[in-house]
Amino acid sequence: MLAWGGTPFGALLGGLVADTSGARVAYLVLALPVVLSLALVLASPVRGLRVTVG
């Protein structure tokens, strides 16, 4: 539930950006947090963790 809680706010923000700047700019602006979060994960120690099953 927590992961989906921000969806309405993201939709509102995306709509506002698209309405004021256009759809192409909205895609670029709203893709930035996705790319930044991926960069954070790749730069963190999480990347080197090993999971053992059993």
PDB file of N, CA and C in Angstrom:
ATOM      1  N   MET A   1       0.820  -1.192   0.000  1.00  0.00           N
ATOM      2  CA  MET A   1       0.000   0.000   0.000  1.00  0.00           C
ATOM      3  C   MET A   1       0.864   1.256   0.000  1.00  0.00           C
ATOM      4  N   LEU A   2       1.962   1.199   0.704  1.00  0.00           N
ATOM      5  CA  LEU A   2       2.828   2.367   0.784  1.00  0.00           C
ATOM      6  C   LEU A   2       3.445   2.706  -0.572  1.00  0.00           C
ATOM      7  N   ALA A   3       3.782   1.696  -1.330  1.00  0.00           N
ATOM      8  CA  ALA A   3       4.422   1.930  -2.624  1.00  0.00           C
ATOM      9  C   ALA A   3       3.484   2.617  -3.611  1.00  0.00           C
ATOM     10  N   TRP A   4       2.217   2.379  -3.510  1.00  0.00           N
ATOM     11  CA  TRP A   4       1.258   2.954  -4.453  1.00  0.00           C
ATOM     12  C   TRP A   4       0.620   4.238  -3.941  1.00  0.00           C
ATOM     13  N   GLY A   5       0.976   4.664  -2.748  1.00  0.00           N
ATOM     14  CA  GLY A   5       0.355   5.844  -2.145  1.00  0.00           C
ATOM     15  C   GLY A   5       0.634   7.140  -2.884  1.00  0.00           C
ATOM     16  N   GLY A   6       1.778   7.234  -3.537  1.00  0.00           N
ATOM     17  CA  GLY A   6       2.132   8.463  -4.241  1.00  0.00           C
ATOM     18  C   GLY A   6       1.618   8.544  -5.662  1.00  0.00           C
ATOM     19  N   THR A   7       0.955   7.511  -6.123  1.00  0.00           N
ATOM     20  CA  THR A   7       0.480   7.470  -7.507  1.00  0.00           C
ATOM     21  C   THR A   7      -0.446   8.633  -7.862  1.00  0.00           C
ATOM     22  N   PRO A   8      -1.434   8.974  -7.031  1.00  0.00           N
ATOM     23  CA  PRO A   8      -2.291  10.112  -7.399  1.00  0.00           C
ATOM     24  C   PRO A   8      -1.524  11.426  -7.498  1.00  0.00           C
ATOM     25  N   PHE A   9      -0.529  11.603  -6.640  1.00  0.00           N
ATOM     26  CA  PHE A   9       0.255  12.842  -6.693  1.00  0.00           C
ATOM     27  C   PHE A   9       1.129  12.883  -7.942  1.00  0.00           C
ATOM     28  N   GLY A  10       1.691  11.743  -8.312  1.00  0.00           N
ATOM     29  CA  GLY A  10       2.481  11.669  -9.535  1.00  0.00           C
ATOM     30  C   GLY A  10       1.633  11.914 -10.771  1.00  0.00           C
ATOM     31  N   ALA A  11       0.425  11.387 -10.764  1.00  0.00           N
ATOM     32  CA  ALA A  11      -0.481  11.606 -11.890  1.00  0.00           C
ATOM     33  C   ALA A  11      -0.864  13.079 -11.994  1.00  0.00           C
ATOM     34  N   LEU A  12      -1.110  13.702 -10.861  1.00  0.00           N
ATOM     35  CA  LEU A  12      -1.443  15.127 -10.849  1.00  0.00           C
ATOM     36  C   LEU A  12      -0.265  15.957 -11.339  1.00  0.00           C
ATOM     37  N   LEU A  13       0.923  15.649 -10.844  1.00  0.00           N
ATOM     38  CA  LEU A  13       2.113  16.374 -11.271  1.00  0.00           C
ATOM     39  C   LEU A  13       2.375  16.174 -12.760  1.00  0.00           C
ATOM     40  N   GLY A  14       2.236  14.944 -13.230  1.00  0.00           N
ATOM     41  CA  GLY A  14       2.425  14.669 -14.651  1.00  0.00           C
ATOM     42  C   GLY A  14       1.424  15.416 -15.515  1.00  0.00           C
ATOM     43  N   GLY A  15       0.186  15.467 -15.073  1.00  0.00           N
ATOM     44  CA  GLY A  15      -0.833  16.205 -15.813  1.00  0.00           C
ATOM     45  C   GLY A  15      -0.559  17.691 -15.856  1.00  0.00           C
ATOM     46  N   LEU A  16      -0.125  18.243 -14.735  1.00  0.00           N
ATOM     47  CA  LEU A  16       0.186  19.674 -14.698  1.00  0.00           C
ATOM     48  C   LEU A  16       1.378  20.014 -15.586  1.00  0.00           C
ATOM     49  N   VAL A  17       2.417  19.198 -15.513  1.00  0.00           N
ATOM     50  CA  VAL A  17       3.594  19.450 -16.352  1.00  0.00           C
ATOM     51  C   VAL A  17       3.238  19.293 -17.826  1.00  0.00           C
ATOM     52  N   ALA A  18       2.477  18.264 -18.164  1.00  0.00           N
ATOM     53  CA  ALA A  18       2.091  18.050 -19.562  1.00  0.00           C
ATOM     54  C   ALA A  18       1.201  19.172 -20.069  1.00  0.00           C
ATOM     55  N   ASP A  19       0.337  19.668 -19.209  1.00  0.00           N
ATOM     56  CA  ASP A  19      -0.573  20.734 -19.614  1.00  0.00           C
ATOM     57  C   ASP A  19       0.171  22.046 -19.849  1.00  0.00           C
ATOM     58  N   THR A  20       1.173  22.313 -19.023  1.00  0.00           N
ATOM     59  CA  THR A  20       1.877  23.583 -19.151  1.00  0.00           C
ATOM     60  C   THR A  20       3.036  23.531 -20.138  1.00  0.00           C
ATOM     61  N   SER A  21       3.682  22.378 -20.275  1.00  0.00           N
ATOM     62  CA  SER A  21       4.902  22.316 -21.082  1.00  0.00           C
ATOM     63  C   SER A  21       4.807  21.411 -22.298  1.00  0.00           C
ATOM     64  N   GLY A  22       3.860  20.513 -22.318  1.00  0.00           N
ATOM     65  CA  GLY A  22       3.765  19.557 -23.409  1.00  0.00           C
ATOM     66  C   GLY A  22       4.145  18.168 -22.936  1.00  0.00           C
ATOM     67  N   ALA A  23       3.703  17.183 -23.681  1.00  0.00           N
ATOM     68  CA  ALA A  23       3.885  15.791 -23.273  1.00  0.00           C
ATOM     69  C   ALA A  23       5.350  15.367 -23.302  1.00  0.00           C
ATOM     70  N   ARG A  24       6.104  15.813 -24.277  1.00  0.00           N
ATOM     71  CA  ARG A  24       7.512  15.408 -24.380  1.00  0.00           C
ATOM     72  C   ARG A  24       8.304  15.889 -23.168  1.00  0.00           C
ATOM     73  N   VAL A  25       8.105  17.124 -22.774  1.00  0.00           N
ATOM     74  CA  VAL A  25       8.795  17.666 -21.600  1.00  0.00           C
ATOM     75  C   VAL A  25       8.341  16.938 -20.341  1.00  0.00           C
ATOM     76  N   ALA A  26       7.058  16.622 -20.256  1.00  0.00           N
ATOM     77  CA  ALA A  26       6.545  15.908 -19.086  1.00  0.00           C
ATOM     78  C   ALA A  26       7.200  14.543 -18.948  1.00  0.00           C
ATOM     79  N   TYR A  27       7.358  13.827 -20.052  1.00  0.00           N
ATOM     80  CA  TYR A  27       8.028  12.522 -19.997  1.00  0.00           C
ATOM     81  C   TYR A  27       9.465  12.667 -19.526  1.00  0.00           C
ATOM     82  N   LEU A  28      10.157  13.665 -20.034  1.00  0.00           N
ATOM     83  CA  LEU A  28      11.551  13.861 -19.639  1.00  0.00           C
ATOM     84  C   LEU A  28      11.675  14.258 -18.174  1.00  0.00           C
ATOM     85  N   VAL A  29      10.827  15.166 -17.724  1.00  0.00           N
ATOM     86  CA  VAL A  29      10.884  15.631 -16.333  1.00  0.00           C
ATOM     87  C   VAL A  29      10.514  14.514 -15.371  1.00  0.00           C
ATOM     88  N   LEU A  30       9.500  13.747 -15.692  1.00  0.00           N
ATOM     89  CA  LEU A  30       9.036  12.713 -14.772  1.00  0.00           C
ATOM     90  C   LEU A  30       9.852  11.426 -14.870  1.00  0.00           C
ATOM     91  N   ALA A  31      10.670  11.288 -15.898  1.00  0.00           N
ATOM     92  CA  ALA A  31      11.576  10.137 -15.972  1.00  0.00           C
ATOM     93  C   ALA A  31      12.844  10.378 -15.162  1.00  0.00           C
ATOM     94  N   LEU A  32      13.131  11.617 -14.848  1.00  0.00           N
ATOM     95  CA  LEU A  32      14.340  11.948 -14.104  1.00  0.00           C
ATOM     96  C   LEU A  32      14.419  11.256 -12.743  1.00  0.00           C
ATOM     97  N   PRO A  33      13.358  11.238 -11.915  1.00  0.00           N
ATOM     98  CA  PRO A  33      13.452  10.515 -10.640  1.00  0.00           C
ATOM     99  C   PRO A  33      13.688   9.017 -10.807  1.00  0.00           C
ATOM    100  N   VAL A  34      13.169   8.437 -11.870  1.00  0.00           N
ATOM    101  CA  VAL A  34      13.382   7.005 -12.111  1.00  0.00           C
ATOM    102  C   VAL A  34      14.857   6.744 -12.393  1.00  0.00           C
ATOM    103  N   VAL A  35      15.447   7.579 -13.232  1.00  0.00           N
ATOM    104  CA  VAL A  35      16.862   7.422 -13.570  1.00  0.00           C
ATOM    105  C   VAL A  35      17.732   7.683 -12.345  1.00  0.00           C
ATOM    106  N   LEU A  36      17.386   8.696 -11.552  1.00  0.00           N
ATOM    107  CA  LEU A  36      18.162   8.995 -10.350  1.00  0.00           C
ATOM    108  C   LEU A  36      18.081   7.873  -9.328  1.00  0.00           C
ATOM    109  N   SER A  37      16.916   7.272  -9.173  1.00  0.00           N
ATOM    110  CA  SER A  37      16.798   6.171  -8.217  1.00  0.00           C
ATOM    111  C   SER A  37      17.597   4.963  -8.680  1.00  0.00           C
ATOM    112  N   LEU A  38      17.629   4.702  -9.969  1.00  0.00           N
ATOM    113  CA  LEU A  38      18.454   3.617 -10.497  1.00  0.00           C
ATOM    114  C   LEU A  38      19.931   3.903 -10.254  1.00  0.00           C
ATOM    115  N   ALA A  39      20.342   5.141 -10.466  1.00  0.00           N
ATOM    116  CA  ALA A  39      21.740   5.510 -10.232  1.00  0.00           C
ATOM    117  C   ALA A  39      22.107   5.353  -8.762  1.00  0.00           C
ATOM    118  N   LEU A  40      21.190   5.699  -7.864  1.00  0.00           N
ATOM    119  CA  LEU A  40      21.449   5.527  -6.431  1.00  0.00           C
ATOM    120  C   LEU A  40      21.639   4.064  -6.069  1.00  0.00           C
ATOM    121  N   VAL A  41      20.820   3.208  -6.611  1.00  0.00           N
ATOM    122  CA  VAL A  41      20.939   1.776  -6.314  1.00  0.00           C
ATOM    123  C   VAL A  41      22.240   1.221  -6.875  1.00  0.00           C
ATOM    124  N   LEU A  42      22.587   1.612  -8.085  1.00  0.00           N
ATOM    125  CA  LEU A  42      23.812   1.102  -8.694  1.00  0.00           C
ATOM    126  C   LEU A  42      25.067   1.613  -7.991  1.00  0.00           C
ATOM    127  N   ALA A  43      25.003   2.797  -7.403  1.00  0.00           N
ATOM    128  CA  ALA A  43      26.157   3.371  -6.713  1.00  0.00           C
ATOM    129  C   ALA A  43      26.241   2.945  -5.251  1.00  0.00           C
ATOM    130  N   SER A  44      25.214   2.320  -4.729  1.00  0.00           N
ATOM    131  CA  SER A  44      25.190   1.949  -3.314  1.00  0.00           C
ATOM    132  C   SER A  44      25.775   0.560  -3.108  1.00  0.00           C
ATOM    133  N   PRO A  45      25.998   0.179  -1.851  1.00  0.00           N
ATOM    134  CA  PRO A  45      26.500  -1.165  -1.555  1.00  0.00           C
ATOM    135  C   PRO A  45      25.496  -2.271  -1.877  1.00  0.00           C
ATOM    136  N   VAL A  46      24.273  -1.937  -2.166  1.00  0.00           N
ATOM    137  CA  VAL A  46      23.247  -2.934  -2.470  1.00  0.00           C
ATOM    138  C   VAL A  46      23.654  -3.767  -3.681  1.00  0.00           C
ATOM    139  N   ARG A  47      24.349  -3.144  -4.595  1.00  0.00           N
ATOM    140  CA  ARG A  47      24.746  -3.846  -5.821  1.00  0.00           C
ATOM    141  C   ARG A  47      25.656  -5.039  -5.533  1.00  0.00           C
ATOM    142  N   GLY A  48      26.465  -4.956  -4.492  1.00  0.00           N
ATOM    143  CA  GLY A  48      27.400  -6.026  -4.187  1.00  0.00           C
ATOM    144  C   GLY A  48      26.860  -7.101  -3.270  1.00  0.00           C
ATOM    145  N   LEU A  49      25.624  -6.968  -2.814  1.00  0.00           N
ATOM    146  CA  LEU A  49      25.057  -7.962  -1.905  1.00  0.00           C
ATOM    147  C   LEU A  49      24.811  -9.278  -2.626  1.00  0.00           C
ATOM    148  N   ARG A  50      25.013 -10.345  -1.916  1.00  0.00           N
ATOM    149  CA  ARG A  50      24.741 -11.684  -2.443  1.00  0.00           C
ATOM    150  C   ARG A  50      23.667 -12.325  -1.577  1.00  0.00           C
ATOM    151  N   VAL A  51      22.706 -12.933  -2.212  1.00  0.00           N
ATOM    152  CA  VAL A  51      21.613 -13.591  -1.498  1.00  0.00           C
ATOM    153  C   VAL A  51      21.816 -15.094  -1.602  1.00  0.00           C
ATOM    154  N   THR A  52      21.777 -15.755  -0.453  1.00  0.00           N
ATOM    155  CA  THR A  52      21.863 -17.211  -0.456  1.00  0.00           C
ATOM    156  C   THR A  52      20.507 -17.783  -0.095  1.00  0.00           C
ATOM    157  N   VAL A  53      20.075 -18.730  -0.851  1.00  0.00           N
ATOM    158  CA  VAL A  53      18.781 -19.359  -0.619  1.00  0.00           C
ATOM    159  C   VAL A  53      19.017 -20.639   0.160  1.00  0.00           C
ATOM    160  N   GLY A  54      18.203 -20.808   1.203  1.00  0.00           N
ATOM    161  CA  GLY A  54      18.313 -22.058   1.937  1.00  0.00           C
ATOM    162  C   GLY A  54      18.575 -21.841   3.315  1.00  0.00           C
TER     163      GLY A  54
END
